[in-house]
Amino acid sequence: MTRWIPLEERWSRRENTAMHRALWSREAYLYDRQSTADWRTEGFMKVVAELDLLTPESTVLDVGCGAGVYTAAFAQRAGDVLGVDLSASMVEAGRRRAQRENLPNLRFEVLDWRDADMDAMDWRAKYDVVTARMTPAVSDARSFGKFVACGRKHGIYENFIQRKHRWMERAYRIAGIDGRFWHDEQIPYALEYLFGAGLRPQIRYRDGHWGEPARPWSRVADFCLGRLELHQPITDEQREAVRKDFEAQAVDGMLDARETLTLVTLSWNY
């Protein structure tokens, strides 16, 4: 007889928090340069607009907010918006964005969501809308459960399935490292959690791309190596092999860093 394994055991991740912080802090300058998400053209914002959840009185919590590309868009339509992120560099970029765009209702805080105690912070059922998108901060049963518990009216969670990143796959292959590194099971597990909590999520999906059409090969290599190190230490020989290969593949020093994926948005009412 097959033993039923609780969701908390099946949906769990063991990654190095310090490595995550360093990885995304290195990437902060890229997100700092991005424009705030456009409600008319950006896929996720069009979904949020269709859901029609935000009012001028709404309070919003955006977990794993990065540099506030989406958080600032929420602040254009909501009353009080808070973005939290592990990386201080990302948070500083978000604060600059709020100042540039004159959004006094937008705040950012440095917070390691995995270690956050929402009861000690008195965040249980505090926010009208909770949102998390494509973030490692909300990526297992425990972190997802805290995220869901902070909402009181609406929740929105977006992540990917069927992600294809040729450079990451190539880096793993060159380094001789086996194992899955994209966690395509997050959406099915999130659905299982929500239904188990008595919630009835709506599901929307769309195909998309992620990344830049032209990025210096060294930055692509450094990002892929940083992702590798989240899972296990890598040697100088592995690092050098990846960098040499990526340099050889580059055209005029650049690589097409775009990847294909399917984005799935889950939304629910409390």
Coordinates of C-alpha atoms in Angstrom, one line a residue:
M1 CA 0.0 0.0 0.0
T2 CA 1.4 3.4 -1.0
R3 CA 1.8 5.8 1.9
W4 CA 0.2 9.2 1.4
I5 CA 2.8 11.9 1.8
P6 CA 1.7 15.2 3.3
L7 CA 2.0 18.3 1.1
E8 CA 4.5 19.8 3.5
E9 CA 6.9 17.0 2.8
R10 CA 6.3 16.9 -1.0
W11 CA 6.4 20.7 -1.5
S12 CA 9.6 21.7 0.3
R13 CA 12.8 23.4 -0.8
R14 CA 16.2 23.6 0.8
E15 CA 18.2 26.5 -0.7
N16 CA 20.8 28.8 0.6
T17 CA 19.2 32.1 1.7
A18 CA 22.5 34.0 1.6
M19 CA 23.1 32.8 -1.9
H20 CA 19.6 33.9 -3.0
R21 CA 20.2 37.3 -1.5
A22 CA 23.5 37.7 -3.3
L23 CA 22.1 36.4 -6.6
W24 CA 19.2 38.9 -6.7
S25 CA 21.2 41.7 -5.3
R26 CA 23.6 41.3 -8.3
E27 CA 20.5 41.5 -10.6
A28 CA 18.9 44.5 -8.9
Y29 CA 20.4 47.0 -11.3
L30 CA 18.6 45.4 -14.2
Y31 CA 15.2 45.5 -12.5
D32 CA 15.9 49.1 -11.4
R33 CA 16.1 50.1 -15.0
Q34 CA 12.8 48.4 -16.0
S35 CA 9.7 50.5 -16.5
T36 CA 6.8 49.9 -14.1
A37 CA 4.4 47.3 -15.5
D38 CA 1.8 48.8 -17.8
W39 CA -1.8 47.9 -17.1
R40 CA -2.7 47.9 -20.8
T41 CA 0.1 45.8 -22.2
E42 CA 1.8 43.6 -19.6
G43 CA 0.2 40.2 -19.3
F44 CA 0.0 39.9 -15.5
M45 CA -1.4 43.4 -15.1
K46 CA -4.1 42.7 -17.6
V47 CA -5.1 39.7 -15.5
V48 CA -5.2 41.8 -12.4
A49 CA -7.3 44.5 -14.2
E50 CA -9.7 41.8 -15.4
L51 CA -10.1 40.5 -11.8
D52 CA -11.0 44.1 -10.7
L53 CA -9.9 43.6 -7.1
L54 CA -8.2 46.9 -6.3
T55 CA -9.9 50.1 -5.0
P56 CA -8.5 53.3 -3.7
E57 CA -9.1 51.9 -0.2
S58 CA -7.4 48.5 -0.8
T59 CA -4.4 47.5 1.2
V60 CA -1.9 45.3 -0.7
L61 CA 1.0 43.1 0.3
D62 CA 3.4 42.1 -2.5
V63 CA 5.8 39.3 -1.4
G64 CA 9.1 38.9 -3.2
C65 CA 8.5 42.3 -4.8
G66 CA 12.0 42.8 -6.3
A67 CA 12.5 46.4 -7.5
G68 CA 8.8 47.1 -7.5
V69 CA 8.1 46.8 -11.2
Y70 CA 4.6 45.4 -10.4
T71 CA 4.3 46.8 -6.9
A72 CA 4.3 50.3 -8.2
A73 CA 1.6 49.5 -10.7
F74 CA -0.6 48.2 -7.8
A75 CA 0.0 51.5 -6.0
Q76 CA -1.4 53.4 -8.9
R77 CA -4.9 51.9 -8.1
A78 CA -4.7 50.9 -4.5
G79 CA -4.7 52.7 -1.2
D80 CA -1.7 51.4 0.8
V81 CA 0.8 49.0 -0.8
L82 CA 3.8 47.3 0.9
G83 CA 6.4 45.4 -1.0
V84 CA 8.8 43.0 0.8
D85 CA 12.0 41.4 -0.5
L86 CA 15.0 39.5 0.8
S87 CA 17.4 41.8 -1.1
A88 CA 18.2 45.2 0.3
S89 CA 19.4 46.3 -3.2
M90 CA 16.0 45.4 -4.6
V91 CA 14.2 47.3 -1.9
E92 CA 16.4 50.4 -2.4
A93 CA 15.5 50.2 -6.1
G94 CA 11.8 50.0 -5.2
R95 CA 12.1 53.0 -3.0
R96 CA 13.7 55.0 -5.8
R97 CA 10.9 54.0 -8.1
A98 CA 8.3 55.1 -5.6
Q99 CA 10.0 58.5 -5.3
R100 CA 10.4 58.9 -9.0
E101 CA 6.8 58.1 -9.7
N102 CA 5.5 60.1 -6.8
L103 CA 3.7 57.2 -5.0
P104 CA 3.5 58.2 -1.3
N105 CA 1.2 55.2 -0.7
L106 CA 4.0 52.8 -1.7
R107 CA 6.4 51.3 0.8
F108 CA 9.2 48.7 0.7
E109 CA 10.8 46.7 3.5
V110 CA 13.6 44.2 3.6
L111 CA 12.2 40.9 4.8
D112 CA 13.3 37.2 4.6
W113 CA 9.8 35.8 4.0
R114 CA 10.9 32.3 4.9
D115 CA 11.9 33.4 8.4
A116 CA 9.1 35.9 8.9
D117 CA 6.7 35.4 11.8
M118 CA 3.4 36.8 10.5
D119 CA 1.8 36.4 13.9
A120 CA 4.5 38.3 15.7
M121 CA 4.1 41.0 13.0
D122 CA 0.3 40.8 13.3
W123 CA -0.1 40.3 9.6
R124 CA -2.6 37.4 9.7
A125 CA -5.7 38.4 7.6
K126 CA -4.3 42.0 7.5
Y127 CA -4.2 42.8 3.8
D128 CA -7.1 43.1 1.4
V129 CA -5.0 41.7 -1.4
V130 CA -1.9 39.5 -1.2
T131 CA 0.2 38.9 -4.3
A132 CA 3.3 37.0 -5.2
R133 CA 4.7 36.6 -8.7
M134 CA 7.6 34.5 -9.9
T135 CA 9.4 34.7 -6.6
P136 CA 11.5 32.1 -4.7
A137 CA 10.2 33.7 -1.5
V138 CA 6.9 31.9 -1.9
S139 CA 7.9 28.5 -3.2
D140 CA 7.0 25.8 -0.7
A141 CA 4.1 24.8 1.5
R142 CA 5.3 26.7 4.5
S143 CA 6.0 30.0 2.7
F144 CA 2.9 29.7 0.6
G145 CA 0.7 29.0 3.7
K146 CA 2.0 32.2 5.4
F147 CA 1.4 34.1 2.2
V148 CA -2.2 32.9 2.0
A149 CA -2.9 33.6 5.7
C150 CA -2.0 37.3 5.3
G151 CA -4.9 38.0 3.0
R152 CA -8.5 38.7 3.9
K153 CA -10.3 39.4 0.6
H154 CA -8.3 38.3 -2.4
G155 CA -5.1 36.5 -3.3
I156 CA -3.1 36.3 -6.5
Y157 CA -0.2 34.0 -7.2
E158 CA 1.6 33.6 -10.5
N159 CA 4.3 31.1 -11.4
F160 CA 5.5 29.1 -14.4
I161 CA 5.2 25.7 -15.8
Q162 CA 7.1 24.2 -18.8
R163 CA 10.0 26.6 -18.4
K164 CA 12.7 26.1 -21.0
H165 CA 16.0 27.9 -20.3
R166 CA 18.7 26.7 -22.7
W167 CA 21.6 28.4 -21.0
M168 CA 20.7 27.1 -17.6
E169 CA 20.2 23.6 -19.0
R170 CA 23.6 24.0 -20.8
A171 CA 25.3 25.2 -17.6
Y172 CA 24.0 22.2 -15.7
R173 CA 25.1 19.8 -18.4
I174 CA 28.6 21.3 -18.7
A175 CA 29.1 21.2 -14.9
G176 CA 27.9 17.6 -14.8
I177 CA 25.2 18.3 -12.3
D178 CA 22.0 16.3 -12.5
G179 CA 18.6 17.1 -11.1
R180 CA 15.7 19.4 -11.7
F181 CA 16.3 23.0 -11.1
W182 CA 13.0 24.6 -12.3
H183 CA 10.3 23.8 -9.9
D184 CA 7.4 23.2 -12.3
E185 CA 5.4 21.5 -9.5
Q186 CA 4.7 24.8 -7.7
I187 CA 1.4 25.5 -9.4
P188 CA -0.1 22.0 -8.9
Y189 CA 1.0 22.1 -5.2
A190 CA -0.4 25.6 -4.8
L191 CA -3.7 24.4 -6.2
E192 CA -3.7 21.5 -3.8
Y193 CA -3.0 23.8 -0.9
L194 CA -5.8 26.2 -1.8
F195 CA -8.4 23.5 -2.3
G196 CA -7.3 21.9 1.0
A197 CA -7.8 25.3 2.7
G198 CA -11.4 25.5 1.4
L199 CA -10.6 28.1 -1.2
R200 CA -11.7 27.9 -4.8
P201 CA -9.0 29.4 -7.1
Q202 CA -9.6 30.5 -10.6
I203 CA -6.9 29.6 -13.2
R204 CA -5.6 31.6 -16.1
Y205 CA -2.6 30.9 -18.2
R206 CA -0.6 32.4 -21.1
D207 CA 2.6 31.5 -23.0
G208 CA 5.4 34.0 -22.7
H209 CA 9.1 34.8 -22.7
W210 CA 11.4 35.8 -19.9
G211 CA 14.8 37.5 -20.2
E212 CA 16.6 39.7 -22.7
P213 CA 17.2 39.1 -26.4
A214 CA 20.8 40.3 -26.1
R215 CA 22.8 40.1 -22.9
P216 CA 26.6 40.0 -22.3
W217 CA 27.7 36.4 -22.1
S218 CA 29.5 37.0 -18.9
R219 CA 26.3 38.1 -17.1
V220 CA 24.4 35.1 -18.5
A221 CA 27.2 32.8 -17.2
D222 CA 27.3 34.5 -13.8
F223 CA 23.5 34.3 -13.4
C224 CA 23.5 30.6 -14.3
L225 CA 26.4 29.9 -12.0
G226 CA 24.7 31.7 -9.2
R227 CA 21.6 29.5 -9.7
L228 CA 23.8 26.4 -9.7
E229 CA 25.3 27.4 -6.4
L230 CA 21.9 27.7 -4.8
H231 CA 21.7 23.9 -4.9
Q232 CA 25.3 22.8 -4.4
P233 CA 28.9 24.1 -4.3
I234 CA 30.7 24.2 -7.7
T235 CA 34.4 23.9 -8.3
D236 CA 36.6 26.4 -10.1
E237 CA 37.0 23.9 -12.9
Q238 CA 33.2 23.7 -13.4
R239 CA 32.9 27.5 -13.2
E240 CA 35.7 28.0 -15.8
A241 CA 34.1 25.3 -18.1
V242 CA 30.8 27.1 -18.1
R243 CA 32.3 30.5 -18.8
K244 CA 34.5 29.3 -21.6
D245 CA 31.6 27.6 -23.3
F246 CA 29.3 30.6 -23.0
E247 CA 32.0 32.9 -24.4
A248 CA 32.4 30.6 -27.4
Q249 CA 28.7 30.6 -28.1
A250 CA 28.4 34.4 -27.9
V251 CA 27.9 36.6 -31.0
D252 CA 29.7 39.9 -30.6
G253 CA 29.9 39.2 -26.9
M254 CA 26.2 38.7 -26.5
L255 CA 23.8 35.8 -25.9
D256 CA 20.0 35.6 -26.5
A257 CA 19.0 35.1 -22.9
R258 CA 15.3 34.7 -23.5
E259 CA 13.5 31.6 -22.4
T260 CA 10.0 30.3 -23.1
L261 CA 7.5 29.3 -20.5
T262 CA 3.8 29.1 -19.7
L263 CA 2.7 31.5 -16.9
V264 CA -0.2 30.4 -14.7
T265 CA -2.1 32.9 -12.5
L266 CA -4.1 31.6 -9.6
S267 CA -6.6 34.0 -8.0
W268 CA -9.0 33.4 -5.1
N269 CA -11.5 35.1 -2.8
Y270 CA -11.5 34.5 1.0

